[in-house]
Amino acid sequence: MAEILTEAYRLLGLYDEAFRYCAVGTGEPARAEVDNNLIGRFFIAKAEIHNNLNRPDSALLVLAQADSCFDRTKNDYYHLMVQIDRMYYLAAFPDSVNVALRGFAALEGKVPRHRLPYYDYYYGATLARVGKWLEAIPLLRKSIGELKDISELHPASEAAELLMEGYRHTRRAVDMLTVFPEYRMMRDSVTREDKIHQLASANIRFETQKKEQENRLLTAEVRLQDTLLHVYSIAGVCALLLVFFIAGWMVMRHRNLRLRWQLEAQEHERADERLRDQESRLHELIAARQDLYEHNRSLIRQLSDIQARHRNTCELDSVMESLQSHLLTRKEEEDFRNAFLSVYPSALLHLREACPAVTRSEELFCMLVLLKQSNEELARTLGISVASVSKTRYRIRVKLGLPEGSDTDAEIRHIMAGEDL
């Protein structure tokens, strides 16, 4: 199990954990041939970890320990594996490259079939390191297929990269273009695999840190319990006082909230009352204007009697409008507007946004439309004829760009309420 975990953590890049499980396998003295072979494999795994961390010197020392284990058991197979790895690690030192090449040459023909992919790759990479591209290219080309067959994509992609570099140095552009798609595909697969490993290692680190934190918390909890045994009585009194304090605070908070709700309710009632007063004032102003209109109509009827007795004719509607050309006096109009804005604060803003060219008299017309005045009531309030009401409504329809057949009053109410057409 420790050997499997060592390899898994090495592949995930969790080298500290891998070293820890290596120590499990190499820490006990060997007592039999099986133990020596097992410890030797742990040393090989440990050497690979050192090599992944760019520590070839440490890797060589650990391989020597592995070799000593296999010497005791006279295991030629693992001894050969150690020799292949040693030659590759030696190639990392410039002054030892030739020694590594001689070692690889001496092993030629002696390597088992299932180790040939690594042998060919290591040998080809070492030849490439000293610039012997013509000898390295066949080995690298051969190792790519072999490594892919055993699903070793990382070394396969590195071998493909070295092979393309060899083609570049030997000016074999056609061969390089042939290898490039395969290299690109392997590189993408390696990148995806690395991402998966990174996610897995991050998850393992997280879980490990979580377990360590839980262990620390448990240890701290035990120590705390041991330390606080003699102060339980004081803690109980403090807890009781805290409960009383919280209960008092909750009572005061509930009382404050209740007072606040009462004040808000009173404020809402006052606001509603003010709103009702403003609405009443609006209707009083409109009623006053309509009374004035009825008075003007009485005058018109008198004028009609006079007209019937004389030949000179006059337009009664024009006479009526001349009797009262404005809605109210200037002050009364401002009072009406203020009362209207207190009830509908944003209505005029929406109207002006929809129709920037609206006039002051048209605004008054729209305000009365929002109050749902009929044509006759509009005429009486504004002091104009019903025909003039229709003309004003038509002008507003044109300015708002309303389609034919639509209900102009309803559209005006929608606009002043801030609703989309």
Coordinates of C-alpha atoms in Angstrom, one line a residue:
M1 CA 0.0 0.0 0.0
A2 CA 2.8 2.4 0.9
E3 CA 4.4 1.8 -2.5
I4 CA 1.2 2.5 -4.4
L5 CA 0.7 5.7 -2.3
T6 CA 4.3 6.8 -3.0
E7 CA 3.8 6.5 -6.7
A8 CA 0.4 8.2 -6.6
Y9 CA 1.7 11.2 -4.7
R10 CA 4.7 11.4 -7.0
L11 CA 2.5 11.6 -10.0
L12 CA 0.3 14.3 -8.4
G13 CA 3.4 16.3 -7.5
L14 CA 2.8 16.0 -3.7
Y15 CA 6.4 15.2 -3.0
D16 CA 6.4 15.7 0.7
E17 CA 3.7 13.0 1.1
A18 CA 5.6 10.8 -1.4
F19 CA 8.8 11.1 0.7
R20 CA 6.8 10.3 3.8
Y21 CA 5.5 7.0 2.4
C22 CA 9.0 6.2 1.1
A23 CA 10.2 6.5 4.6
V24 CA 7.7 3.9 5.6
G25 CA 9.2 1.4 3.2
T26 CA 12.9 2.3 3.8
G27 CA 12.9 3.0 7.5
E28 CA 12.8 -0.7 8.7
P29 CA 15.8 -3.0 8.3
A30 CA 15.4 -5.7 5.7
R31 CA 15.0 -9.2 7.0
A32 CA 14.5 -11.2 3.8
E33 CA 14.9 -11.2 0.1
V34 CA 11.4 -10.0 -0.5
D35 CA 12.0 -7.1 1.9
N36 CA 15.2 -6.1 0.2
N37 CA 13.5 -6.0 -3.2
L38 CA 10.6 -4.0 -1.8
I39 CA 13.0 -1.5 -0.1
G40 CA 15.0 -1.3 -3.3
R41 CA 11.8 -0.3 -5.2
F42 CA 11.1 2.4 -2.6
F43 CA 14.6 3.8 -3.2
I44 CA 14.0 3.8 -7.0
A45 CA 10.8 5.8 -6.4
K46 CA 12.6 8.1 -4.0
A47 CA 15.3 8.7 -6.7
E48 CA 12.5 9.6 -9.2
I49 CA 11.1 12.1 -6.8
H50 CA 14.5 13.8 -6.4
N51 CA 14.9 13.9 -10.2
N52 CA 11.5 15.5 -10.5
L53 CA 12.7 18.1 -8.0
N54 CA 15.9 18.7 -10.2
R55 CA 18.2 17.1 -7.7
P56 CA 20.1 14.6 -9.8
D57 CA 23.0 14.3 -7.3
S58 CA 20.5 13.2 -4.5
A59 CA 18.9 10.9 -7.0
L60 CA 22.2 9.2 -7.7
L61 CA 22.9 8.7 -4.0
V62 CA 19.5 7.1 -3.5
L63 CA 20.0 4.8 -6.5
A64 CA 23.2 3.6 -5.0
Q65 CA 21.2 2.5 -1.9
A66 CA 18.7 0.8 -4.2
D67 CA 21.5 -1.0 -6.0
S68 CA 22.9 -2.3 -2.8
C69 CA 19.5 -3.8 -1.9
F70 CA 19.3 -5.6 -5.3
D71 CA 23.0 -6.8 -4.9
R72 CA 21.9 -8.6 -1.7
T73 CA 19.2 -10.4 -3.5
K74 CA 21.2 -10.8 -6.8
N75 CA 18.2 -9.4 -8.7
D76 CA 19.6 -8.7 -12.2
Y77 CA 16.3 -7.3 -13.5
Y78 CA 16.1 -4.4 -11.0
H79 CA 19.9 -4.0 -11.1
L80 CA 19.5 -3.3 -14.8
M81 CA 16.7 -0.8 -14.1
V82 CA 18.9 1.0 -11.7
Q83 CA 21.7 1.2 -14.3
I84 CA 19.4 2.7 -16.9
D85 CA 18.2 5.4 -14.4
R86 CA 21.8 6.1 -13.2
M87 CA 23.0 6.8 -16.8
Y88 CA 20.1 9.2 -17.3
Y89 CA 20.7 11.0 -14.1
L90 CA 24.5 11.2 -14.8
A91 CA 23.7 12.9 -18.1
A92 CA 22.4 15.9 -16.1
F93 CA 26.1 16.7 -15.3
P94 CA 28.1 18.1 -18.3
D95 CA 31.3 16.3 -17.2
S96 CA 29.5 13.0 -16.9
V97 CA 27.6 12.9 -20.2
N98 CA 30.3 10.8 -22.0
V99 CA 30.2 8.3 -19.1
A100 CA 26.5 8.1 -19.4
L101 CA 26.7 7.5 -23.2
R102 CA 29.2 4.7 -22.7
G103 CA 26.9 3.2 -20.1
F104 CA 24.0 3.3 -22.5
A105 CA 26.1 1.8 -25.3
A106 CA 27.1 -1.1 -22.9
L107 CA 23.5 -1.8 -22.1
E108 CA 22.5 -2.1 -25.8
G109 CA 20.8 -5.4 -26.5
K110 CA 20.5 -6.3 -22.8
V111 CA 17.4 -4.3 -21.9
P112 CA 14.1 -6.2 -21.5
R113 CA 11.4 -5.4 -24.0
H114 CA 9.1 -3.6 -21.5
R115 CA 12.0 -1.3 -20.5
L116 CA 13.0 -0.5 -24.0
P117 CA 10.8 2.7 -24.2
Y118 CA 12.6 4.3 -21.3
Y119 CA 16.0 3.1 -22.5
D120 CA 15.5 4.4 -26.0
Y121 CA 14.2 7.7 -24.7
Y122 CA 16.9 8.2 -22.1
Y123 CA 19.6 7.2 -24.6
G124 CA 18.2 9.5 -27.3
A125 CA 17.8 12.4 -24.9
T126 CA 21.5 12.0 -23.8
L127 CA 22.7 12.0 -27.4
A128 CA 20.6 15.1 -28.1
R129 CA 22.2 16.8 -25.1
V130 CA 25.7 16.5 -26.7
G131 CA 24.4 17.4 -30.1
K132 CA 24.6 14.0 -31.7
W133 CA 21.4 14.4 -33.6
L134 CA 21.9 11.9 -36.3
E135 CA 22.2 9.1 -33.7
A136 CA 19.5 10.5 -31.4
I137 CA 16.8 10.9 -34.0
P138 CA 16.2 7.2 -34.6
L139 CA 16.1 6.4 -30.9
L140 CA 13.7 9.3 -30.2
R141 CA 11.4 8.4 -33.1
K142 CA 11.3 4.8 -31.9
S143 CA 10.7 5.8 -28.2
I144 CA 7.7 8.0 -29.1
G145 CA 5.6 5.1 -30.3
E146 CA 6.8 2.8 -27.5
L147 CA 5.9 5.3 -24.8
K148 CA 2.5 6.0 -26.3
D149 CA 1.8 2.3 -26.3
I150 CA 2.3 2.2 -22.5
S151 CA 0.4 5.5 -22.0
E152 CA 3.5 7.4 -20.9
L153 CA 2.5 10.7 -22.5
H154 CA 4.8 13.0 -20.5
P155 CA 8.1 11.4 -21.7
A156 CA 6.5 10.8 -25.1
S157 CA 5.8 14.5 -25.6
E158 CA 9.3 15.4 -24.4
A159 CA 10.8 12.9 -26.9
A160 CA 8.7 14.4 -29.7
E161 CA 9.9 17.9 -28.7
L162 CA 13.5 16.6 -28.8
L163 CA 12.8 14.9 -32.2
M164 CA 11.5 18.2 -33.7
E165 CA 14.6 19.9 -32.3
G166 CA 16.8 17.3 -34.0
Y167 CA 14.9 17.8 -37.3
R168 CA 15.5 21.5 -37.0
H169 CA 19.2 21.1 -36.4
T170 CA 19.5 18.6 -39.3
R171 CA 17.4 20.9 -41.5
R172 CA 14.7 18.2 -42.2
A173 CA 11.7 20.6 -42.2
V174 CA 9.4 18.1 -44.0
D175 CA 10.0 15.5 -41.2
M176 CA 9.5 18.2 -38.6
L177 CA 6.1 19.1 -40.1
T178 CA 5.1 15.5 -40.1
V179 CA 5.9 15.1 -36.4
F180 CA 4.4 18.4 -35.3
P181 CA 0.7 17.4 -35.4
E182 CA 1.4 14.3 -33.3
Y183 CA 3.5 16.4 -30.9
R184 CA 0.7 19.0 -30.6
M185 CA -1.8 16.3 -29.8
M186 CA 0.4 14.7 -27.2
R187 CA 1.2 18.2 -25.7
D188 CA -2.6 18.9 -25.4
S189 CA -3.2 15.6 -23.7
V190 CA -0.3 16.2 -21.3
T191 CA -1.7 19.6 -20.5
R192 CA -5.1 18.2 -19.8
E193 CA -3.6 15.5 -17.7
D194 CA -1.5 18.0 -15.8
K195 CA -4.6 20.0 -15.1
I196 CA -6.3 17.0 -13.7
H197 CA -3.3 16.2 -11.5
Q198 CA -3.2 19.7 -10.3
L199 CA -6.9 19.6 -9.4
A200 CA -6.5 16.3 -7.7
S201 CA -3.4 17.5 -5.8
A202 CA -5.1 20.7 -4.7
N203 CA -8.1 18.7 -3.4
I204 CA -5.7 16.3 -1.5
R205 CA -3.9 19.3 0.0
F206 CA -7.2 20.8 1.0
E207 CA -8.4 17.6 2.6
T208 CA -5.0 17.1 4.3
Q209 CA -5.0 20.6 5.7
K210 CA -8.6 20.2 6.8
K211 CA -7.7 17.0 8.7
E212 CA -4.6 18.6 10.2
Q213 CA -6.7 21.6 11.3
E214 CA -9.3 19.2 12.8
N215 CA -6.6 17.4 14.7
R216 CA -5.2 20.7 16.0
L217 CA -8.6 21.7 17.0
L218 CA -9.2 18.5 18.9
T219 CA -5.9 18.8 20.6
A220 CA -6.6 22.3 21.6
E221 CA -10.0 21.3 22.8
V222 CA -8.6 18.6 25.1
R223 CA -6.0 21.0 26.5
L224 CA -8.7 23.6 27.1
Q225 CA -10.9 21.2 28.9
D226 CA -7.9 20.1 31.1
T227 CA -7.0 23.7 31.8
L228 CA -10.5 25.0 32.6
L229 CA -11.7 22.3 35.0
H230 CA -11.0 24.5 38.0
V231 CA -12.9 27.5 36.7
Y232 CA -16.2 25.9 35.7
S233 CA -18.1 27.5 38.5
I234 CA -16.9 31.0 37.4
A235 CA -17.8 30.2 33.8
G236 CA -21.3 29.2 34.9
V237 CA -21.8 32.4 36.8
C238 CA -20.5 34.4 33.8
A239 CA -22.8 32.5 31.5
L240 CA -25.8 33.2 33.8
L241 CA -25.0 36.9 33.8
L242 CA -24.6 36.9 30.1
V243 CA -28.0 35.2 29.7
F244 CA -29.6 37.9 32.0
F245 CA -27.8 40.6 30.0
I246 CA -29.0 39.2 26.6
A247 CA -32.6 38.8 28.0
G248 CA -32.6 42.4 29.1
W249 CA -31.2 43.6 25.9
M250 CA -33.8 41.6 23.9
V251 CA -36.6 43.1 26.1
M252 CA -35.3 46.7 25.5
R253 CA -34.7 46.0 21.8
H254 CA -38.3 44.6 21.5
R255 CA -39.6 47.7 23.3
N256 CA -37.6 50.1 21.1
L257 CA -38.8 48.2 18.0
R258 CA -42.4 48.4 19.1
L259 CA -42.1 52.2 19.8
R260 CA -40.4 52.6 16.4
W261 CA -43.2 50.7 14.6
Q262 CA -45.8 52.9 16.4
L263 CA -44.0 56.0 15.4
E264 CA -43.8 54.8 11.8
A265 CA -47.5 53.9 11.8
Q266 CA -48.4 57.3 13.1
E267 CA -46.2 58.9 10.5
H268 CA -47.9 56.8 7.8
E269 CA -51.3 57.9 9.1
R270 CA -50.2 61.6 9.0
A271 CA -48.8 61.1 5.5
D272 CA -52.0 59.5 4.4
E273 CA -54.0 62.3 6.0
R274 CA -51.9 64.9 4.2
L275 CA -52.4 63.0 1.0
R276 CA -56.1 63.0 1.5
D277 CA -56.1 66.7 2.3
Q278 CA -54.2 67.4 -0.9
E279 CA -56.6 65.3 -3.0
S280 CA -59.5 67.2 -1.4
R281 CA -57.8 70.4 -2.2
L282 CA -57.4 69.4 -5.8
H283 CA -61.1 68.5 -6.1
E284 CA -62.1 71.7 -4.4
L285 CA -60.0 73.7 -6.9
I286 CA -61.6 71.8 -9.8
A287 CA -65.1 72.3 -8.3
A288 CA -64.4 76.0 -7.9
R289 CA -63.3 76.3 -11.5
Q290 CA -66.4 74.4 -12.7
D291 CA -68.7 76.7 -10.7
L292 CA -66.9 79.6 -12.4
Y293 CA -67.6 78.0 -15.7
E294 CA -71.3 77.6 -14.9
H295 CA -71.4 81.3 -14.0
N296 CA -69.8 82.1 -17.3
R297 CA -72.3 79.9 -19.1
S298 CA -75.1 81.9 -17.4
L299 CA -73.5 85.1 -18.8
I300 CA -73.3 83.4 -22.2
R301 CA -77.1 82.6 -22.1
Q302 CA -77.7 86.3 -21.3
L303 CA -75.5 87.3 -24.2
S304 CA -77.5 84.8 -26.4
D305 CA -80.7 86.6 -25.6
I306 CA -79.1 89.9 -26.5
Q307 CA -77.8 88.4 -29.7
A308 CA -81.2 87.2 -30.6
R309 CA -82.5 90.7 -30.4
H310 CA -79.7 92.3 -32.5
R311 CA -78.3 91.6 -36.0
N312 CA -74.7 91.7 -34.9
T313 CA -73.5 88.1 -34.3
C314 CA -70.7 86.7 -32.2
E315 CA -69.1 83.4 -31.5
L316 CA -70.4 82.3 -28.1
D317 CA -67.4 79.9 -27.5
S318 CA -65.0 82.8 -28.1
V319 CA -66.9 85.0 -25.7
M320 CA -66.8 82.3 -23.1
E321 CA -63.1 81.7 -23.5
S322 CA -62.5 85.5 -23.3
L323 CA -64.3 85.6 -20.0
Q324 CA -61.7 83.3 -18.5
S325 CA -58.6 82.7 -20.5
H326 CA -56.7 80.9 -17.8
L327 CA -57.4 77.9 -15.6
L328 CA -57.3 80.0 -12.5
T329 CA -55.4 83.0 -11.3
R330 CA -51.6 82.6 -11.2
K331 CA -51.6 81.9 -7.5
E332 CA -54.5 79.4 -7.8
E333 CA -52.8 77.6 -10.6
E334 CA -49.6 77.3 -8.5
D335 CA -51.6 76.0 -5.6
F336 CA -53.2 73.5 -7.9
R337 CA -49.8 72.3 -9.3
N338 CA -48.4 72.1 -5.8
A339 CA -51.3 70.0 -4.6
F340 CA -51.1 67.8 -7.6
L341 CA -47.3 67.2 -7.2
S342 CA -47.8 66.3 -3.6
V343 CA -50.2 63.5 -4.7
Y344 CA -48.4 62.5 -7.9
P345 CA -44.8 63.6 -7.4
S346 CA -43.3 62.1 -10.6
A347 CA -46.2 62.4 -13.1
L348 CA -45.1 65.6 -14.7
L349 CA -41.5 64.3 -15.0
H350 CA -42.7 61.3 -16.9
L351 CA -44.8 63.4 -19.2
R352 CA -41.9 65.8 -19.9
E353 CA -39.6 62.9 -20.7
A354 CA -42.1 61.4 -23.1
C355 CA -43.0 64.8 -24.6
P356 CA -40.3 67.6 -24.1
A357 CA -42.4 70.0 -26.3
V358 CA -45.5 69.9 -24.0
T359 CA -46.8 73.4 -23.1
R360 CA -47.9 74.6 -19.7
S361 CA -51.6 74.6 -20.7
E362 CA -51.2 71.1 -22.1
E363 CA -49.6 70.0 -18.8
L364 CA -52.8 71.2 -17.0
F365 CA -54.9 69.3 -19.5
C366 CA -52.9 66.1 -18.9
M367 CA -53.1 66.6 -15.1
L368 CA -56.9 66.8 -15.3
V369 CA -56.9 63.7 -17.6
L370 CA -55.0 61.8 -14.9
L371 CA -57.7 62.8 -12.4
K372 CA -60.2 61.1 -14.8
Q373 CA -62.2 64.2 -15.8
S374 CA -64.7 63.8 -18.6
N375 CA -64.8 66.0 -21.7
E376 CA -67.5 68.2 -20.1
E377 CA -65.6 68.5 -16.8
L378 CA -62.4 69.3 -18.7
A379 CA -64.3 72.1 -20.6
R380 CA -65.8 73.5 -17.4
T381 CA -62.5 73.3 -15.5
L382 CA -60.3 74.8 -18.2
G383 CA -63.0 77.3 -19.2
I384 CA -63.0 76.2 -22.9
S385 CA -65.5 74.6 -25.2
V386 CA -65.8 70.8 -25.7
A387 CA -64.5 71.3 -29.3
S388 CA -61.4 73.0 -27.8
V389 CA -60.9 70.0 -25.6
S390 CA -60.8 67.7 -28.6
K391 CA -58.4 70.0 -30.4
T392 CA -56.1 70.0 -27.3
R393 CA -56.3 66.3 -27.1
Y394 CA -55.3 66.0 -30.8
R395 CA -52.3 68.3 -30.3
I396 CA -51.1 66.1 -27.4
R397 CA -51.7 62.9 -29.4
V398 CA -49.5 64.3 -32.2
K399 CA -46.7 65.4 -29.9
L400 CA -46.7 62.0 -28.1
G401 CA -46.7 60.2 -31.5
L402 CA -49.6 58.0 -30.5
P403 CA -51.1 55.7 -33.2
E404 CA -54.5 56.3 -34.6
G405 CA -57.3 54.5 -32.9
S406 CA -55.6 54.4 -29.5
D407 CA -57.2 55.8 -26.3
T408 CA -55.4 59.1 -25.8
D409 CA -56.5 59.6 -22.2
A410 CA -55.5 56.1 -21.3
E411 CA -52.1 56.5 -22.9
I412 CA -51.6 59.8 -21.1
R413 CA -52.4 58.1 -17.8
H414 CA -49.9 55.3 -18.6
I415 CA -47.2 57.8 -19.4
M416 CA -47.7 59.9 -16.3
A417 CA -47.7 56.7 -14.2
G418 CA -44.3 55.8 -15.6
E419 CA -45.5 52.7 -17.4
D420 CA -44.0 51.6 -20.7
L421 CA -46.2 52.1 -23.8

